[in-house]
Short mmCIF file of C-alpha atoms in Angstrom, two decimals:
data_model
loop_
_atom_site.label_atom_id
_atom_site.label_comp_id
_atom_site.label_asym_id
_atom_site.label_seq_id
_atom_site.Cartn_x
_atom_site.Cartn_y
_atom_site.Cartn_z
CA UNK A 1 0.08 0.01 0.02
CA UNK A 2 2.89 2.39 1.08
CA UNK A 3 4.76 1.61 -2.20
CA UNK A 4 1.73 2.44 -4.29
CA UNK A 5 1.20 5.60 -2.46
CA UNK A 6 4.65 6.55 -3.11
CA UNK A 7 4.69 5.62 -6.73
CA UNK A 8 1.28 7.24 -7.77
CA UNK A 9 1.19 10.44 -5.63
CA UNK A 10 4.20 11.35 -3.65
CA UNK A 11 6.73 10.69 -6.43
CA UNK A 12 4.86 12.80 -9.15
CA UNK A 13 4.31 15.70 -6.55
CA UNK A 14 8.09 15.75 -5.63
CA UNK A 15 8.96 15.58 -9.53
CA UNK A 16 6.61 18.39 -10.18
CA UNK A 17 8.01 20.72 -7.32
CA UNK A 18 11.71 19.90 -8.45
CA UNK A 19 10.76 20.74 -12.12
CA UNK A 20 9.33 24.07 -11.00
CA UNK A 21 12.29 24.98 -8.82
CA UNK A 22 14.69 24.28 -11.57
CA UNK A 23 12.46 26.08 -14.27
CA UNK A 24 11.96 29.15 -12.01
CA UNK A 25 15.77 29.62 -11.45
CA UNK A 26 17.05 29.25 -15.07
CA UNK A 27 17.17 32.94 -15.83
CA UNK A 28 19.52 33.50 -12.63
CA UNK A 29 21.61 30.45 -13.50
CA UNK A 30 22.05 31.55 -17.18
CA UNK A 31 23.40 35.05 -15.82
CA UNK A 32 25.39 33.34 -13.27
CA UNK A 33 26.86 30.89 -15.74
CA UNK A 34 27.80 33.59 -18.34
CA UNK A 35 29.15 36.46 -16.17
CA UNK A 36 30.48 34.57 -12.78
CA UNK A 37 31.45 31.11 -13.91
CA UNK A 38 32.77 31.90 -17.48
CA UNK A 39 33.66 35.44 -16.35
CA UNK A 40 32.59 37.03 -19.72
CA UNK A 41 32.29 40.90 -20.18
CA UNK A 42 29.16 42.43 -21.49
CA UNK A 43 29.07 42.19 -25.23
CA UNK A 44 27.95 40.35 -28.31
CA UNK A 45 29.24 36.80 -27.20
CA UNK A 46 28.07 36.98 -23.55
CA UNK A 47 24.49 38.07 -24.66
CA UNK A 48 24.40 35.12 -27.05
CA UNK A 49 25.74 32.55 -24.40
CA UNK A 50 23.23 33.86 -21.97
CA UNK A 51 20.23 33.49 -24.41
CA UNK A 52 21.47 29.89 -25.23
CA UNK A 53 21.95 28.82 -21.61
CA UNK A 54 18.66 30.15 -20.62
CA UNK A 55 16.40 29.13 -23.59
CA UNK A 56 17.64 25.60 -24.32
CA UNK A 57 16.86 24.02 -20.92
CA UNK A 58 13.75 26.02 -20.56
CA UNK A 59 12.31 24.82 -23.84
CA UNK A 60 13.55 21.14 -23.38
CA UNK A 61 11.79 21.07 -19.75
CA UNK A 62 8.53 22.39 -21.17
CA UNK A 63 8.74 20.06 -23.95
CA UNK A 64 8.99 17.00 -21.75
CA UNK A 65 6.11 17.97 -19.52
CA UNK A 66 3.58 19.08 -22.29
CA UNK A 67 4.46 16.03 -24.66
CA UNK A 68 3.64 13.69 -21.81
CA UNK A 69 0.36 15.43 -21.18
CA UNK A 70 -0.63 15.42 -24.85
CA UNK A 71 0.53 11.91 -25.10
CA UNK A 72 -2.10 10.82 -22.55
CA UNK A 73 -4.80 12.78 -24.49
CA UNK A 74 -3.60 11.02 -27.85
CA UNK A 75 -4.10 7.63 -26.33
CA UNK A 76 -7.83 8.35 -26.70
CA UNK A 77 -7.47 8.99 -30.46
CA UNK A 78 -6.46 5.97 -32.80
CA UNK A 79 -6.56 6.69 -36.51
CA UNK A 80 -9.68 4.54 -36.75
CA UNK A 81 -11.41 6.48 -34.12
CA UNK A 82 -10.30 9.80 -35.65
CA UNK A 83 -11.65 8.59 -38.99
CA UNK A 84 -14.99 7.51 -37.42
CA UNK A 85 -15.49 10.94 -35.69
CA UNK A 86 -14.88 12.91 -39.08
CA UNK A 87 -17.13 10.93 -41.15
CA UNK A 88 -20.20 11.13 -38.70
CA UNK A 89 -20.93 14.84 -38.83
CA UNK A 90 -22.22 17.51 -41.22
CA UNK A 91 -19.42 18.93 -43.38
CA UNK A 92 -18.74 22.32 -41.63
CA UNK A 93 -18.79 20.62 -38.22
CA UNK A 94 -16.55 18.08 -39.62
CA UNK A 95 -14.10 21.02 -40.68
CA UNK A 96 -14.07 22.12 -37.02
CA UNK A 97 -13.68 18.73 -35.65
CA UNK A 98 -11.00 17.96 -38.21
CA UNK A 99 -8.98 21.10 -37.36
CA UNK A 100 -9.40 20.34 -33.62
CA UNK A 101 -8.27 16.75 -33.95
CA UNK A 102 -5.32 17.74 -36.06
CA UNK A 103 -3.88 19.46 -32.66
CA UNK A 104 -4.22 16.32 -30.57
CA UNK A 105 -3.44 13.45 -33.12
CA UNK A 106 0.16 12.41 -33.54
CA UNK A 107 0.52 13.16 -37.09
CA UNK A 108 3.14 15.10 -38.86
CA UNK A 109 2.87 16.08 -42.52
CA UNK A 110 4.45 12.75 -43.75
CA UNK A 111 2.20 10.66 -41.67
CA UNK A 112 -1.01 12.73 -42.07
CA UNK A 113 -0.83 12.08 -45.78
CA UNK A 114 -1.37 8.43 -45.63
CA UNK A 115 -4.29 9.05 -43.13
CA UNK A 116 -5.61 11.53 -45.86
CA UNK A 117 -5.89 8.56 -48.13
CA UNK A 118 -7.80 6.59 -45.37
CA UNK A 119 -10.17 9.44 -44.66
CA UNK A 120 -10.92 9.88 -48.43
CA UNK A 121 -11.65 6.06 -49.07
CA UNK A 122 -13.80 6.11 -45.89
CA UNK A 123 -15.97 8.66 -47.20
CA UNK A 124 -14.84 11.62 -45.12
CA UNK A 125 -15.56 14.78 -47.26
CA UNK A 126 -12.66 16.25 -49.14
CA UNK A 127 -12.68 19.68 -47.43
CA UNK A 128 -12.90 18.04 -43.97
CA UNK A 129 -9.69 15.93 -44.76
CA UNK A 130 -7.98 19.07 -45.90
CA UNK A 131 -8.89 20.83 -42.54
CA UNK A 132 -6.99 17.97 -40.79
CA UNK A 133 -4.18 17.95 -43.19
CA UNK A 134 -3.56 21.71 -42.57
CA UNK A 135 -4.14 21.46 -38.76
CA UNK A 136 -2.12 18.34 -38.05
CA UNK A 137 1.46 19.78 -38.89
CA UNK A 138 0.77 23.37 -38.20
CA UNK A 139 -0.55 23.21 -34.74
CA UNK A 140 1.12 20.73 -32.48
CA UNK A 141 2.52 20.61 -28.95
CA UNK A 142 6.01 21.38 -30.03
CA UNK A 143 4.92 24.59 -31.49
CA UNK A 144 2.70 25.47 -28.44
CA UNK A 145 5.48 24.62 -26.13
CA UNK A 146 7.96 26.99 -27.84
CA UNK A 147 5.54 29.81 -28.33
CA UNK A 148 4.58 29.69 -24.74
CA UNK A 149 8.02 29.34 -23.40
CA UNK A 150 9.35 32.19 -25.55
CA UNK A 151 6.36 34.55 -25.94
CA UNK A 152 3.97 33.71 -23.33
CA UNK A 153 0.32 32.28 -23.30
CA UNK A 154 -1.22 35.31 -25.31
CA UNK A 155 1.01 34.56 -28.43
CA UNK A 156 0.62 30.77 -27.95
CA UNK A 157 -3.18 31.15 -27.79
CA UNK A 158 -3.25 33.61 -30.68
CA UNK A 159 -1.34 31.11 -32.84
CA UNK A 160 -3.67 28.19 -32.05
CA UNK A 161 -6.71 30.59 -32.79
CA UNK A 162 -5.30 31.70 -36.05
CA UNK A 163 -4.13 28.25 -37.32
CA UNK A 164 -7.67 26.69 -36.48
CA UNK A 165 -9.21 29.40 -38.38
CA UNK A 166 -6.94 28.94 -41.50
CA UNK A 167 -7.57 25.14 -41.36
CA UNK A 168 -11.34 25.36 -41.00
CA UNK A 169 -11.82 28.14 -43.53
CA UNK A 170 -9.35 26.63 -46.05
CA UNK A 171 -10.80 23.14 -45.79
CA UNK A 172 -14.34 24.55 -46.12
CA UNK A 173 -13.38 26.52 -49.36
CA UNK A 174 -11.69 23.42 -50.83
CA UNK A 175 -14.88 21.43 -50.04
CA UNK A 176 -16.93 24.10 -51.88
CA UNK A 177 -14.73 23.83 -55.11
CA UNK A 178 -15.85 20.01 -55.44
CA UNK A 179 -12.38 18.96 -56.76
CA UNK A 180 -12.82 15.25 -55.95
CA UNK A 181 -12.22 14.52 -59.76
CA UNK A 182 -8.67 15.69 -59.13
CA UNK A 183 -7.76 12.92 -56.79
CA UNK A 184 -5.75 10.09 -58.33
CA UNK A 185 -7.84 7.11 -59.18
CA UNK A 186 -5.84 4.55 -57.13
CA UNK A 187 -6.76 6.32 -53.84
CA UNK A 188 -10.39 5.32 -54.39
CA UNK A 189 -9.40 1.74 -55.15
CA UNK A 190 -7.47 1.39 -51.55
CA UNK A 191 -9.03 -0.76 -49.11
CA UNK A 192 -9.80 0.61 -45.54
CA UNK A 193 -9.02 -1.67 -42.66
CA UNK A 194 -11.60 -2.60 -40.02
CA UNK A 195 -11.66 -0.54 -36.58
CA UNK A 196 -9.39 -1.59 -33.99
CA UNK A 197 -10.41 0.66 -31.22
CA UNK A 198 -8.18 0.96 -28.00
CA UNK A 199 -10.91 -0.51 -25.86
CA UNK A 200 -8.55 -2.29 -23.59
CA UNK A 201 -6.29 0.70 -22.37
CA UNK A 202 -5.95 1.17 -18.76
CA UNK A 203 -4.76 4.44 -17.12
CA UNK A 204 -1.55 2.68 -16.56
CA UNK A 205 -1.34 1.86 -20.26
CA UNK A 206 -2.28 5.57 -21.07
CA UNK A 207 0.62 6.79 -18.67
CA UNK A 208 2.91 4.40 -20.43
CA UNK A 209 1.72 5.85 -23.72
CA UNK A 210 2.62 9.36 -22.54
CA UNK A 211 6.09 8.13 -21.37
CA UNK A 212 6.71 6.55 -24.62
CA UNK A 213 5.71 9.79 -26.67
CA UNK A 214 8.11 11.72 -24.45
CA UNK A 215 11.03 9.35 -25.28
CA UNK A 216 9.92 9.19 -29.02
CA UNK A 217 9.35 12.90 -29.59
CA UNK A 218 11.90 14.41 -27.49
CA UNK A 219 14.66 11.91 -28.90
CA UNK A 220 13.56 13.16 -32.41
CA UNK A 221 13.33 17.02 -32.04
CA UNK A 222 16.07 17.81 -29.18
CA UNK A 223 18.71 18.42 -31.80
CA UNK A 224 16.28 20.80 -33.77
CA UNK A 225 15.72 22.60 -30.54
CA UNK A 226 19.42 22.98 -29.80
CA UNK A 227 20.29 24.10 -33.35
CA UNK A 228 17.28 26.48 -33.54
CA UNK A 229 18.20 28.16 -30.26
CA UNK A 230 21.91 28.25 -31.26
CA UNK A 231 20.94 30.28 -34.39
CA UNK A 232 18.41 32.40 -32.37
CA UNK A 233 21.45 33.15 -29.94
CA UNK A 234 23.69 34.16 -32.89
CA UNK A 235 21.09 36.65 -34.07
CA UNK A 236 20.23 37.79 -30.42
CA UNK A 237 23.95 38.59 -29.77
CA UNK A 238 25.12 39.85 -32.98
CA UNK A 239 22.47 41.22 -35.26
CA UNK A 240 22.15 45.02 -34.54
CA UNK A 241 19.02 46.22 -32.94
CA UNK A 242 16.22 47.25 -35.28
CA UNK A 243 18.39 45.74 -38.30
CA UNK A 244 15.51 43.46 -39.31
CA UNK A 245 13.00 46.36 -39.25
CA UNK A 246 14.44 47.59 -42.46
CA UNK A 247 13.02 44.55 -44.46
CA UNK A 248 10.66 42.59 -42.09
CA UNK A 249 9.09 45.40 -40.20
CA UNK A 250 5.60 46.96 -40.52
CA UNK A 251 6.78 49.64 -42.85
CA UNK A 252 7.69 46.95 -45.55
CA UNK A 253 4.39 46.07 -47.09
CA UNK A 254 5.86 43.48 -49.19
CA UNK A 255 7.61 41.58 -46.41
CA UNK A 256 4.62 39.31 -45.62
CA UNK A 257 4.07 37.74 -49.23
CA UNK A 258 7.91 37.50 -49.46
CA UNK A 259 8.22 35.83 -45.92
CA UNK A 260 5.40 33.15 -47.33
CA UNK A 261 7.21 32.83 -50.60
CA UNK A 262 10.56 32.03 -48.89
CA UNK A 263 8.98 29.93 -46.13
CA UNK A 264 6.86 27.51 -48.39
CA UNK A 265 9.92 25.76 -50.08
CA UNK A 266 11.68 25.38 -46.72
CA UNK A 267 11.21 22.22 -44.56
CA UNK A 268 11.68 22.48 -40.88
CA UNK A 269 9.60 21.78 -37.99
CA UNK A 270 8.52 24.17 -35.02
CA UNK A 271 11.58 23.15 -32.88
CA UNK A 272 14.03 24.53 -35.31
CA UNK A 273 12.27 27.56 -36.42
CA UNK A 274 10.45 29.21 -33.39
CA UNK A 275 13.78 30.07 -31.71
CA UNK A 276 14.97 31.86 -34.71
CA UNK A 277 11.48 33.67 -34.92
CA UNK A 278 12.03 34.98 -31.42
CA UNK A 279 15.34 36.45 -32.15
CA UNK A 280 14.00 38.05 -35.35
CA UNK A 281 11.25 39.78 -33.40
CA UNK A 282 13.87 41.12 -30.92
CA UNK A 283 15.67 42.61 -33.74
CA UNK A 284 12.75 44.63 -35.13
CA UNK A 285 10.75 42.21 -37.40
CA UNK A 286 6.94 42.61 -37.32
CA UNK A 287 5.10 40.00 -35.51
CA UNK A 288 2.61 39.29 -38.45
CA UNK A 289 5.59 38.82 -40.98
CA UNK A 290 7.55 36.34 -38.75
CA UNK A 291 4.24 34.41 -37.88
CA UNK A 292 3.41 34.27 -41.69
CA UNK A 293 7.09 32.97 -42.32
CA UNK A 294 6.69 30.42 -39.50
CA UNK A 295 3.33 29.13 -40.66
CA UNK A 296 4.54 28.64 -44.06
CA UNK A 297 7.64 26.75 -43.15
CA UNK A 298 5.61 24.43 -40.74
CA UNK A 299 2.38 24.12 -42.66
CA UNK A 300 3.52 23.91 -46.27
CA UNK A 301 6.67 22.56 -47.69
CA UNK A 302 8.23 21.21 -50.95
CA UNK A 303 8.51 17.63 -49.64
CA UNK A 304 4.71 17.78 -48.56
CA UNK A 305 3.85 18.88 -52.16
CA UNK A 306 5.91 16.12 -53.55
CA UNK A 307 4.05 13.50 -51.43
CA UNK A 308 0.70 14.98 -52.11
CA UNK A 309 1.38 14.92 -55.81
CA UNK A 310 1.24 11.13 -55.45
CA UNK A 311 -2.37 11.23 -54.48
CA UNK A 312 -3.73 14.50 -55.94
CA UNK A 313 -3.42 15.90 -59.48
CA UNK A 314 -1.34 18.95 -60.01
CA UNK A 315 -4.51 21.39 -60.06
CA UNK A 316 -5.54 20.28 -56.74
CA UNK A 317 -2.00 20.44 -55.10
CA UNK A 318 -1.61 24.10 -56.58
CA UNK A 319 -5.14 25.13 -55.26
CA UNK A 320 -4.40 23.72 -51.88
CA UNK A 321 -1.01 25.48 -51.55
CA UNK A 322 -2.47 28.80 -52.99
CA UNK A 323 -5.45 28.84 -50.56
CA UNK A 324 -3.46 28.18 -47.57
CA UNK A 325 -0.62 30.45 -48.62
CA UNK A 326 -3.33 33.14 -49.13
CA UNK A 327 -4.84 32.52 -45.82
CA UNK A 328 -1.47 32.90 -44.14
CA UNK A 329 -0.68 36.15 -45.74
CA UNK A 330 -3.91 37.58 -44.66
CA UNK A 331 -3.23 36.55 -41.12
CA UNK A 332 0.25 38.15 -41.39
CA UNK A 333 -1.31 41.47 -42.65
CA UNK A 334 -3.89 41.65 -39.84
CA UNK A 335 -1.22 40.88 -37.12
CA UNK A 336 1.00 43.75 -38.44
CA UNK A 337 -2.18 46.03 -38.41
CA UNK A 338 -3.23 45.18 -34.94
CA UNK A 339 0.03 44.73 -33.09
#
């Protein structure tokens, strides 16, 4: 009885207290490490080192705790269950549900595309499947952790709201265009497997699922976090203040479409791009412009276009990219106007 009490209650509480003590003292540690332990003078290099020593452990600690929580939530959503939910509602409700499910289901662009085939063959409306395809890679726990850790909850919540809006509206528009004939014929000939729901999972299984998600995701993205923060530290320390304002500031009207144009061919995940975004903002870039750049990099990419071309005809691929890119540009201009 005592061993169970220690394992299920006392141990997690001690872990959370320890986590919070370390997390809340990271800023003081980074300053002590840079100026007392390394004995560096105030300057570009010291500023970059302090940025890196503060941001790297902070983001990784947030990543571990949020991925664990989202992992438990994900244990309730198998691909079969997701497909069943999306095919049992009206189309617009389906767009909303698909965009929301894209947040909590464990699918990046590459893994979401095979699911896209499963949804189409199961009779899920095309626009609903696109809402899922847009939301799944663009809004995920890694992006939320990084945005919350670096910009606070308001920007993180804003990003989620904007991403959901783009996914819902773009999917709805694509559904209204009735472009099903632009899907390759082999997709409709694919057989869909029977449901294999997770009916037997206990809470112990779900906790193990969350721990497995931490090991799996953190082991894959930590290097991108470190590299992204290293690049961000370089920009933070060495790029002159307000330098970016000259071509990524609010005054440069053309910066938003240019940011999307540059962002679409690039392939990166949130872990690599968000630390760079923070450093760009500190140097004078406008919030709407850098958000548009980030969404274009995370939500659209050349590899995604190549994968989609295998299941969609060119006209539908181009239409999909054009609508989503246009939506991202609108968001960029609105943010630059408001903030």
